Amino acid sequence: MKNSTQNPLVVSWLLLLSLALIWGSSFILMKRGLLVFSPLEIASLRISAAFVALLPFAVFHARKIPLSKWKYLLVSGLLGNAIPALLFPLAQTQLLSSVTGVLNGLTPLFTVLVGALFFSQKLKYKQLVGLGIAFIGAALLSIAKKGGGFGDINIYVLLVVLASFCYGISLNVIKSNLAEIDSFPIASCAFLTVGIPSILFLFFGTPFLSHFQEAQEITIQTSVIPHSVLVWKSFFYIVILGVVGTAIALVIFNKVIQLNDAVFASTVTYFIPIVAIFWGVIDDEPLQSGHFIGMALIVFGVFVANRWK
């Protein structure tokens, strides 16, 4: 009898759920990082960590990529990685991590919309319906108050919407201009275009190192180490976000596509919000009925758009 763990479908599901757990946990990791570091520092550290983790693969694949394709890799590096890496923690300075995680579910919808607007792809009626439903959900989340009910618009929601829009552009550029190159070389080499600038900016353009120096001085002067522990914990949370949430997740995602297909892999979109909400509840985030209504509409809108193509 064939071992169930050798069944491609079983392995695909296990990997898919692992991927959902990793990506769904990204938002609580950013929240932990924000206890010490600024959004700019988090973005730079995250990209730097992912760049270092993927560097051996990027070097191996770089020589196989035509010079004419590197401008598209730069677009992917910026819009698919660097800019969203800044927009998400910046948004989370004023948004619950669970809400940010659900708003990230707009990515496949923006991929469809950008494809229709700029890449001559057809937008079907039920995809348009799904977009409408999801955007109503996003609008509700933008006015949902922490204490319940609805109030003024929280413009920080727009930062997550912008990040999802960036993802949509990046995915369409890859599909239209890099289709003949495998996804793993694309992703790893995209970090070659943004990795070194991120490292340089982290060390020379932000007060990143000063956090560790300050923690050491406080420890020496007071013999109390909690602040030092907090700094190092926040540092490792973001390194995990970069290495596991980007590099390792990329390997898993490509393996899922290899075992099944891209459509199956895209179902991870439905599980990421569940994981993000779970962490939000564990962290005592004050989710109210308005949040749940908005989040449910986004997930349902994604389902409608992806279900009938």
CSV table of C-alpha atoms in Angstrom, one decimal:
chain,number,residue,atom,x,y,z
A,1,MET,CA,0.0,0.0,0.0
A,2,LYS,CA,1.3,3.4,-1.0
A,3,ASN,CA,2.3,5.6,1.9
A,4,SER,CA,-0.1,8.6,2.1
A,5,THR,CA,2.8,11.0,2.6
A,6,GLN,CA,4.0,10.0,-0.9
A,7,ASN,CA,0.7,10.9,-2.5
A,8,PRO,CA,1.3,14.1,-4.4
A,9,LEU,CA,-2.1,15.5,-3.4
A,10,VAL,CA,-1.5,14.9,0.3
A,11,VAL,CA,1.9,16.5,0.0
A,12,SER,CA,0.5,19.4,-1.9
A,13,TRP,CA,-2.1,20.1,0.8
A,14,LEU,CA,0.5,19.7,3.6
A,15,LEU,CA,2.8,22.2,1.8
A,16,LEU,CA,-0.1,24.5,1.1
A,17,LEU,CA,-1.2,24.7,4.7
A,18,SER,CA,2.5,25.2,5.8
A,19,LEU,CA,2.7,28.1,3.3
A,20,ALA,CA,-0.6,29.6,4.7
A,21,LEU,CA,0.8,29.3,8.2
A,22,ILE,CA,4.1,31.0,7.2
A,23,TRP,CA,2.5,33.9,5.2
A,24,GLY,CA,-0.4,34.3,7.6
A,25,SER,CA,2.1,34.7,10.4
A,26,SER,CA,4.0,37.5,8.6
A,27,PHE,CA,1.7,40.2,10.0
A,28,ILE,CA,2.2,39.3,13.7
A,29,LEU,CA,5.9,39.1,13.1
A,30,MET,CA,5.9,42.7,11.6
A,31,LYS,CA,3.9,43.8,14.7
A,32,ARG,CA,6.5,42.4,17.0
A,33,GLY,CA,9.3,44.0,14.9
A,34,LEU,CA,7.5,47.4,15.2
A,35,LEU,CA,8.0,47.3,19.0
A,36,VAL,CA,11.7,48.3,18.3
A,37,PHE,CA,12.3,49.1,14.7
A,38,SER,CA,10.8,51.6,12.3
A,39,PRO,CA,8.9,50.5,9.1
A,40,LEU,CA,12.0,51.5,7.0
A,41,GLU,CA,14.3,49.4,9.2
A,42,ILE,CA,11.9,46.5,9.1
A,43,ALA,CA,11.6,46.7,5.3
A,44,SER,CA,15.4,46.9,4.8
A,45,LEU,CA,16.1,44.1,7.2
A,46,ARG,CA,13.5,41.8,5.7
A,47,ILE,CA,14.7,42.3,2.2
A,48,SER,CA,18.4,42.0,3.3
A,49,ALA,CA,17.7,38.7,5.1
A,50,ALA,CA,15.8,37.3,2.2
A,51,PHE,CA,18.6,38.4,-0.2
A,52,VAL,CA,21.3,36.7,1.8
A,53,ALA,CA,19.2,33.5,2.1
A,54,LEU,CA,18.5,33.4,-1.7
A,55,LEU,CA,21.9,34.7,-2.8
A,56,PRO,CA,23.5,31.2,-3.6
A,57,PHE,CA,20.4,30.4,-5.8
A,58,ALA,CA,20.5,33.8,-7.5
A,59,VAL,CA,24.2,33.6,-8.3
A,60,PHE,CA,23.6,30.1,-9.8
A,61,HIS,CA,20.6,31.2,-12.0
A,62,ALA,CA,21.8,34.8,-12.9
A,63,ARG,CA,24.0,33.8,-15.8
A,64,LYS,CA,21.1,32.0,-17.4
A,65,ILE,CA,18.9,35.1,-17.6
A,66,PRO,CA,19.2,37.3,-20.7
A,67,LEU,CA,20.4,40.9,-20.1
A,68,SER,CA,17.2,42.2,-21.7
A,69,LYS,CA,15.1,40.6,-18.9
A,70,TRP,CA,16.8,42.3,-16.0
A,71,LYS,CA,14.7,45.4,-16.2
A,72,TYR,CA,11.6,43.3,-15.5
A,73,LEU,CA,13.4,41.6,-12.6
A,74,LEU,CA,14.0,45.1,-11.2
A,75,VAL,CA,10.3,45.8,-11.5
A,76,SER,CA,9.6,42.5,-9.6
A,77,GLY,CA,12.2,43.3,-7.0
A,78,LEU,CA,10.7,46.8,-6.3
A,79,LEU,CA,7.0,46.3,-6.8
A,80,GLY,CA,6.9,42.6,-5.7
A,81,ASN,CA,9.2,42.9,-2.7
A,82,ALA,CA,10.8,46.1,-1.6
A,83,ILE,CA,7.9,48.6,-1.7
A,84,PRO,CA,5.3,46.2,-0.2
A,85,ALA,CA,7.9,45.3,2.5
A,86,LEU,CA,7.8,49.0,3.5
A,87,LEU,CA,4.0,49.6,3.1
A,88,PHE,CA,2.9,46.7,5.3
A,89,PRO,CA,4.7,47.7,8.5
A,90,LEU,CA,3.9,51.3,7.8
A,91,ALA,CA,0.2,50.4,7.6
A,92,GLN,CA,0.5,48.3,10.8
A,93,THR,CA,1.5,51.3,12.8
A,94,GLN,CA,-2.2,52.2,12.7
A,95,LEU,CA,-3.9,48.9,11.7
A,96,LEU,CA,-4.5,45.6,13.5
A,97,SER,CA,-2.2,42.8,12.2
A,98,SER,CA,-5.2,40.6,11.5
A,99,VAL,CA,-6.9,43.3,9.4
A,100,THR,CA,-3.7,43.8,7.4
A,101,GLY,CA,-3.5,40.1,6.8
A,102,VAL,CA,-7.1,40.0,5.4
A,103,LEU,CA,-6.5,43.1,3.2
A,104,ASN,CA,-3.5,41.3,1.7
A,105,GLY,CA,-6.1,39.0,0.2
A,106,LEU,CA,-6.9,41.7,-2.3
A,107,THR,CA,-3.7,40.7,-4.2
A,108,PRO,CA,-5.3,38.2,-6.6
A,109,LEU,CA,-8.1,40.6,-7.4
A,110,PHE,CA,-5.6,43.4,-8.2
A,111,THR,CA,-3.7,40.9,-10.4
A,112,VAL,CA,-6.9,40.4,-12.4
A,113,LEU,CA,-7.7,44.2,-12.5
A,114,VAL,CA,-4.2,45.2,-13.5
A,115,GLY,CA,-4.1,42.5,-16.2
A,116,ALA,CA,-7.4,43.9,-17.6
A,117,LEU,CA,-6.4,47.6,-17.4
A,118,PHE,CA,-2.8,47.4,-18.7
A,119,PHE,CA,-2.0,44.0,-20.1
A,120,SER,CA,-5.0,43.4,-22.5
A,121,GLN,CA,-6.5,40.6,-20.4
A,122,LYS,CA,-10.2,40.1,-20.3
A,123,LEU,CA,-12.1,40.9,-17.1
A,124,LYS,CA,-15.1,38.6,-16.9
A,125,TYR,CA,-18.4,39.7,-15.3
A,126,LYS,CA,-18.2,37.5,-12.2
A,127,GLN,CA,-14.6,38.6,-11.6
A,128,LEU,CA,-15.9,42.1,-11.7
A,129,VAL,CA,-18.6,41.1,-9.1
A,130,GLY,CA,-15.9,39.6,-6.9
A,131,LEU,CA,-13.8,42.8,-7.1
A,132,GLY,CA,-16.8,44.9,-6.2
A,133,ILE,CA,-17.6,42.7,-3.1
A,134,ALA,CA,-14.0,42.7,-1.9
A,135,PHE,CA,-13.7,46.4,-2.3
A,136,ILE,CA,-16.8,47.0,-0.3
A,137,GLY,CA,-15.2,44.8,2.4
A,138,ALA,CA,-12.0,46.9,2.2
A,139,ALA,CA,-14.1,50.1,2.5
A,140,LEU,CA,-15.8,48.7,5.6
A,141,LEU,CA,-12.5,47.8,7.2
A,142,SER,CA,-11.2,51.4,6.5
A,143,ILE,CA,-14.0,52.8,8.7
A,144,ALA,CA,-14.4,50.1,11.3
A,145,LYS,CA,-13.5,51.4,14.8
A,146,LYS,CA,-11.5,49.4,17.3
A,147,GLY,CA,-14.2,50.0,19.9
A,148,GLY,CA,-17.0,48.9,17.6
A,149,GLY,CA,-19.2,50.6,15.0
A,150,PHE,CA,-17.9,52.8,12.2
A,151,GLY,CA,-16.2,56.1,12.1
A,152,ASP,CA,-13.7,58.2,10.0
A,153,ILE,CA,-11.7,56.6,7.2
A,154,ASN,CA,-8.4,55.1,8.3
A,155,ILE,CA,-6.2,56.0,5.4
A,156,TYR,CA,-3.6,53.4,6.4
A,157,VAL,CA,-5.9,50.8,4.8
A,158,LEU,CA,-4.9,52.5,1.5
A,159,LEU,CA,-1.2,51.5,2.1
A,160,VAL,CA,-2.2,47.8,2.1
A,161,VAL,CA,-4.3,48.4,-0.9
A,162,LEU,CA,-1.4,50.0,-2.6
A,163,ALA,CA,0.9,47.1,-1.6
A,164,SER,CA,-1.6,44.6,-3.1
A,165,PHE,CA,-1.7,46.8,-6.3
A,166,CYS,CA,2.1,46.6,-6.5
A,167,TYR,CA,1.9,42.8,-6.2
A,168,GLY,CA,-0.6,42.8,-9.0
A,169,ILE,CA,1.6,44.8,-11.3
A,170,SER,CA,4.6,42.6,-10.5
A,171,LEU,CA,2.8,39.4,-11.2
A,172,ASN,CA,1.5,40.7,-14.5
A,173,VAL,CA,5.0,41.9,-15.5
A,174,ILE,CA,6.3,38.4,-14.7
A,175,LYS,CA,3.6,36.7,-16.6
A,176,SER,CA,3.9,38.9,-19.7
A,177,ASN,CA,7.6,39.4,-19.9
A,178,LEU,CA,9.3,36.5,-18.0
A,179,ALA,CA,7.0,33.6,-18.9
A,180,GLU,CA,9.8,31.6,-20.4
A,181,ILE,CA,11.9,31.7,-17.2
A,182,ASP,CA,11.0,29.4,-14.2
A,183,SER,CA,9.5,31.1,-11.2
A,184,PHE,CA,12.3,30.3,-8.7
A,185,PRO,CA,15.1,31.9,-10.8
A,186,ILE,CA,12.9,35.0,-11.3
A,187,ALA,CA,12.2,35.4,-7.6
A,188,SER,CA,15.7,34.7,-6.4
A,189,CYS,CA,17.3,37.0,-9.0
A,190,ALA,CA,14.8,39.7,-8.3
A,191,PHE,CA,16.4,40.1,-4.9
A,192,LEU,CA,19.8,40.7,-6.6
A,193,THR,CA,18.3,44.0,-7.8
A,194,VAL,CA,17.2,45.2,-4.4
A,195,GLY,CA,19.2,43.2,-1.9
A,196,ILE,CA,22.5,45.2,-1.9
A,197,PRO,CA,20.8,48.6,-1.8
A,198,SER,CA,18.7,47.4,1.1
A,199,ILE,CA,21.7,46.3,3.1
A,200,LEU,CA,23.5,49.5,2.5
A,201,PHE,CA,20.5,51.6,3.4
A,202,LEU,CA,19.9,49.5,6.5
A,203,PHE,CA,23.4,50.2,7.9
A,204,PHE,CA,24.0,53.7,6.6
A,205,GLY,CA,20.6,55.2,6.1
A,206,THR,CA,18.8,54.2,9.3
A,207,PRO,CA,19.6,54.1,13.0
A,208,PHE,CA,19.4,50.3,12.9
A,209,LEU,CA,22.7,49.6,14.8
A,210,SER,CA,21.9,52.3,17.4
A,211,HIS,CA,19.1,50.1,18.9
A,212,PHE,CA,21.7,47.4,19.8
A,213,GLN,CA,24.2,50.0,21.2
A,214,GLU,CA,21.5,51.6,23.3
A,215,ALA,CA,20.4,48.3,24.6
A,216,GLN,CA,23.9,47.4,25.6
A,217,GLU,CA,24.5,50.7,27.3
A,218,ILE,CA,21.2,50.3,29.3
A,219,THR,CA,22.3,46.8,30.3
A,220,ILE,CA,25.7,48.0,31.5
A,221,GLN,CA,24.4,50.9,33.4
A,222,THR,CA,21.4,49.2,35.1
A,223,SER,CA,22.2,45.5,34.9
A,224,VAL,CA,18.7,45.1,33.7
A,225,ILE,CA,18.4,43.2,30.4
A,226,PRO,CA,14.7,43.3,29.3
A,227,HIS,CA,15.2,46.1,26.7
A,228,SER,CA,18.2,44.2,25.3
A,229,VAL,CA,16.1,41.1,25.0
A,230,LEU,CA,13.3,43.0,23.3
A,231,VAL,CA,15.7,44.4,20.7
A,232,TRP,CA,17.1,41.0,19.8
A,233,LYS,CA,13.7,39.4,19.8
A,234,SER,CA,12.4,42.0,17.4
A,235,PHE,CA,15.5,41.5,15.3
A,236,PHE,CA,15.0,37.8,15.0
A,237,TYR,CA,11.3,38.2,14.3
A,238,ILE,CA,12.1,40.2,11.2
A,239,VAL,CA,15.0,37.9,10.1
A,240,ILE,CA,12.5,35.0,10.4
A,241,LEU,CA,10.1,37.1,8.3
A,242,GLY,CA,12.7,37.5,5.6
A,243,VAL,CA,14.2,34.0,5.6
A,244,VAL,CA,11.2,31.9,6.3
A,245,GLY,CA,8.4,34.2,5.2
A,246,THR,CA,10.1,35.0,1.9
A,247,ALA,CA,12.9,32.6,1.0
A,248,ILE,CA,11.7,29.3,2.3
A,249,ALA,CA,8.0,30.2,1.5
A,250,LEU,CA,9.1,30.8,-2.1
A,251,VAL,CA,10.6,27.3,-2.3
A,252,ILE,CA,7.4,25.8,-0.8
A,253,PHE,CA,5.2,27.7,-3.2
A,254,ASN,CA,7.2,26.6,-6.2
A,255,LYS,CA,7.0,23.0,-5.0
A,256,VAL,CA,3.2,23.2,-4.6
A,257,ILE,CA,3.0,24.4,-8.2
A,258,GLN,CA,5.3,21.6,-9.4
A,259,LEU,CA,3.2,19.0,-7.6
A,260,ASN,CA,-0.2,20.4,-8.6
A,261,ASP,CA,-0.7,23.7,-10.5
A,262,ALA,CA,-0.8,27.4,-10.0
A,263,VAL,CA,-4.6,27.4,-9.6
A,264,PHE,CA,-4.3,25.0,-6.6
A,265,ALA,CA,-1.4,27.1,-5.2
A,266,SER,CA,-3.6,30.2,-5.4
A,267,THR,CA,-6.0,28.7,-2.9
A,268,VAL,CA,-3.5,29.7,-0.2
A,269,THR,CA,-5.2,33.1,-0.5
A,270,TYR,CA,-8.2,31.7,1.5
A,271,PHE,CA,-6.1,30.4,4.4
A,272,ILE,CA,-3.8,33.3,5.0
A,273,PRO,CA,-6.6,35.6,6.5
A,274,ILE,CA,-7.6,32.7,8.8
A,275,VAL,CA,-4.1,32.4,10.2
A,276,ALA,CA,-3.7,36.2,10.4
A,277,ILE,CA,-7.0,36.5,12.4
A,278,PHE,CA,-6.0,33.6,14.6
A,279,TRP,CA,-2.8,35.4,15.6
A,280,GLY,CA,-4.8,38.6,16.1
A,281,VAL,CA,-7.2,36.8,18.5
A,282,ILE,CA,-4.2,35.2,20.4
A,283,ASP,CA,-2.7,38.7,20.7
A,284,ASP,CA,-5.9,40.2,22.1
A,285,GLU,CA,-6.5,42.5,19.1
A,286,PRO,CA,-9.9,44.3,19.6
A,287,LEU,CA,-11.7,42.9,16.6
A,288,GLN,CA,-15.3,44.0,16.4
A,289,SER,CA,-18.3,43.1,14.2
A,290,GLY,CA,-17.4,45.7,11.6
A,291,HIS,CA,-14.0,44.1,11.2
A,292,PHE,CA,-15.5,40.7,10.7
A,293,ILE,CA,-18.1,41.9,8.2
A,294,GLY,CA,-15.4,43.6,6.1
A,295,MET,CA,-13.0,40.7,6.3
A,296,ALA,CA,-15.8,38.2,5.3
A,297,LEU,CA,-16.7,40.3,2.3
A,298,ILE,CA,-13.0,40.4,1.1
A,299,VAL,CA,-12.6,36.6,1.4
A,300,PHE,CA,-16.0,36.1,-0.3
A,301,GLY,CA,-15.1,38.5,-3.1
A,302,VAL,CA,-11.8,36.7,-3.7
A,303,PHE,CA,-13.8,33.4,-3.8
A,304,VAL,CA,-16.3,34.7,-6.3
A,305,ALA,CA,-13.5,36.1,-8.6
A,306,ASN,CA,-11.4,33.0,-8.5
A,307,ARG,CA,-14.3,30.5,-8.6
A,308,TRP,CA,-15.8,31.5,-11.9
A,309,LYS,CA,-13.2,32.4,-14.5
